Coordinates of C-alpha atoms in Angstrom, one line a residue:
X15 CA 15.6 9.6 -7.3
X16 CA 13.3 6.6 -6.4
X17 CA 11.0 5.6 -8.3
X18 CA 8.0 3.1 -7.5
X19 CA 6.0 0.5 -9.6
X20 CA 2.5 -0.9 -8.3
X21 CA 1.2 -4.2 -9.9
X22 CA -0.9 -6.9 -9.0
X23 CA -4.1 -4.9 -9.4
X24 CA -7.4 -6.6 -11.2
X25 CA -11.0 -7.8 -11.4
X26 CA -11.5 -10.1 -8.6
X27 CA -15.2 -11.1 -7.1
X28 CA -16.3 -10.6 -3.7
X29 CA -14.6 -12.4 -0.9
X30 CA -11.6 -12.9 -2.8
X31 CA -7.9 -11.8 -2.7
X32 CA -5.5 -10.0 -4.5
X33 CA -1.7 -9.2 -3.7
X34 CA -0.4 -5.9 -4.9
X35 CA 3.6 -5.3 -5.3
X36 CA 5.3 -2.0 -5.2
X37 CA 8.9 -2.3 -6.7
X38 CA 11.3 0.5 -6.1
X39 CA 14.1 1.2 -8.6
X40 CA 16.6 4.2 -8.6
X41 CA 17.7 3.7 -5.3
X42 CA 16.7 1.7 -1.8
X43 CA 13.6 2.2 0.0
X44 CA 14.8 0.0 2.9
X45 CA 15.6 3.5 5.2
X46 CA 11.8 4.8 4.2
X47 CA 8.7 4.0 6.1
X48 CA 6.3 2.4 3.3
X49 CA 2.7 3.4 3.2
X50 CA 0.0 2.2 1.1
X51 CA -2.9 4.3 0.3
X52 CA -6.2 4.2 -2.4
X53 CA -8.7 6.6 -4.1
X54 CA -12.2 5.7 -5.2
X55 CA -13.9 7.1 -7.9
X56 CA -15.2 10.4 -6.6
X57 CA -13.8 10.2 -3.6
X58 CA -10.5 11.6 -1.9
X59 CA -7.1 9.4 -1.4
X60 CA -7.4 7.4 2.3
X61 CA -4.5 6.0 3.8
X62 CA -4.7 1.8 3.8
X63 CA -1.6 0.7 5.6
X64 CA 1.7 1.9 6.7
X65 CA 5.4 -0.5 7.6
X66 CA 8.3 0.3 9.5
X67 CA 11.7 0.8 7.6
X68 CA 12.5 -2.5 8.9
X69 CA 9.1 -4.5 8.9
X70 CA 8.8 -4.5 12.6
X71 CA 6.1 -2.0 13.2
X72 CA 3.0 -2.1 10.7
X73 CA -0.4 0.2 11.3
X74 CA -3.7 0.2 9.6
X75 CA -7.3 1.7 8.9
X76 CA -9.5 0.3 11.0
X77 CA -11.5 -1.5 8.3
X78 CA -8.6 -3.4 6.4
X79 CA -7.5 -4.6 10.1
X80 CA -7.8 -8.3 9.6
X81 CA -8.3 -8.2 6.0
X82 CA -5.3 -6.6 4.6
X83 CA -1.6 -6.8 5.7
X84 CA 1.4 -4.8 4.6
X85 CA 4.8 -6.7 4.6
X86 CA 8.3 -5.9 2.9
X87 CA 10.9 -7.5 1.4
X88 CA 14.2 -4.6 1.9
X89 CA 16.5 -7.3 -0.3
X90 CA 13.7 -7.0 -3.3
X91 CA 13.1 -3.3 -2.7
X92 CA 9.4 -4.3 -2.7
X93 CA 6.4 -3.7 -0.4
X94 CA 3.4 -6.0 -0.5
X95 CA 0.0 -5.5 0.2
X96 CA -2.3 -9.4 0.6
X97 CA -5.8 -8.0 0.5
X98 CA -8.2 -10.7 1.6
X99 CA -12.0 -11.2 1.8
X100 CA -12.7 -8.5 -0.5
X101 CA -15.7 -6.5 -0.7
X102 CA -17.3 -3.8 -3.4
X103 CA -15.9 -1.1 -1.4
X104 CA -12.4 -2.1 -1.5
X105 CA -12.5 -1.1 -5.4
X106 CA -10.5 1.6 -5.6
X107 CA -6.8 2.5 -7.2
X108 CA -4.1 1.3 -4.8
X109 CA -0.9 3.5 -4.9
X110 CA 2.0 3.0 -2.5
X111 CA 4.2 6.1 -0.5
X112 CA 7.7 6.2 0.7
X113 CA 8.5 8.3 3.4
X114 CA 11.6 9.7 4.7
X115 CA 12.7 7.8 8.4
X116 CA 12.0 10.9 11.2
X117 CA 9.6 12.6 9.3
X118 CA 5.9 12.5 8.4
X119 CA 5.6 13.4 4.8
X120 CA 5.6 10.8 2.1
X121 CA 7.9 11.8 -0.6
X122 CA 8.0 9.0 -3.7
X123 CA 4.5 8.1 -5.1
X124 CA 3.6 5.1 -7.5
X125 CA 1.3 5.5 -9.9
X126 CA -1.5 3.2 -8.6
X127 CA -2.9 0.2 -9.9
X128 CA -6.7 -0.6 -9.9
X129 CA -8.6 -3.0 -7.9
X130 CA -11.8 -4.0 -8.9
X131 CA -14.5 -6.0 -6.5
X132 CA -17.4 -7.4 -8.2
X133 CA -20.2 -8.2 -6.1

């Protein structure tokens, strides 16, 4: 059973950067599409970005394009989310998830890491 653990969240000033990590254990995610989601207080969970199993294809929500970069290191069984030019509205719990290749459902979810951007 794949277990995902996020890290790297914290408090940062507007305009700053953070890099989130999502480490997988209990199995390899090298054949999974990996995604990042976020949920702000009182709001629904939103999709942020995803990356194909080999890293060749990435997709972002429009508001994150140019500021966020998703990447992966299959040798380390880890996915990253580099977040630059952070804004207060980026404040949320960020969660990673794994989607088996060829499917459209994320089947494994982490617990999330808090990102707080102060103005």
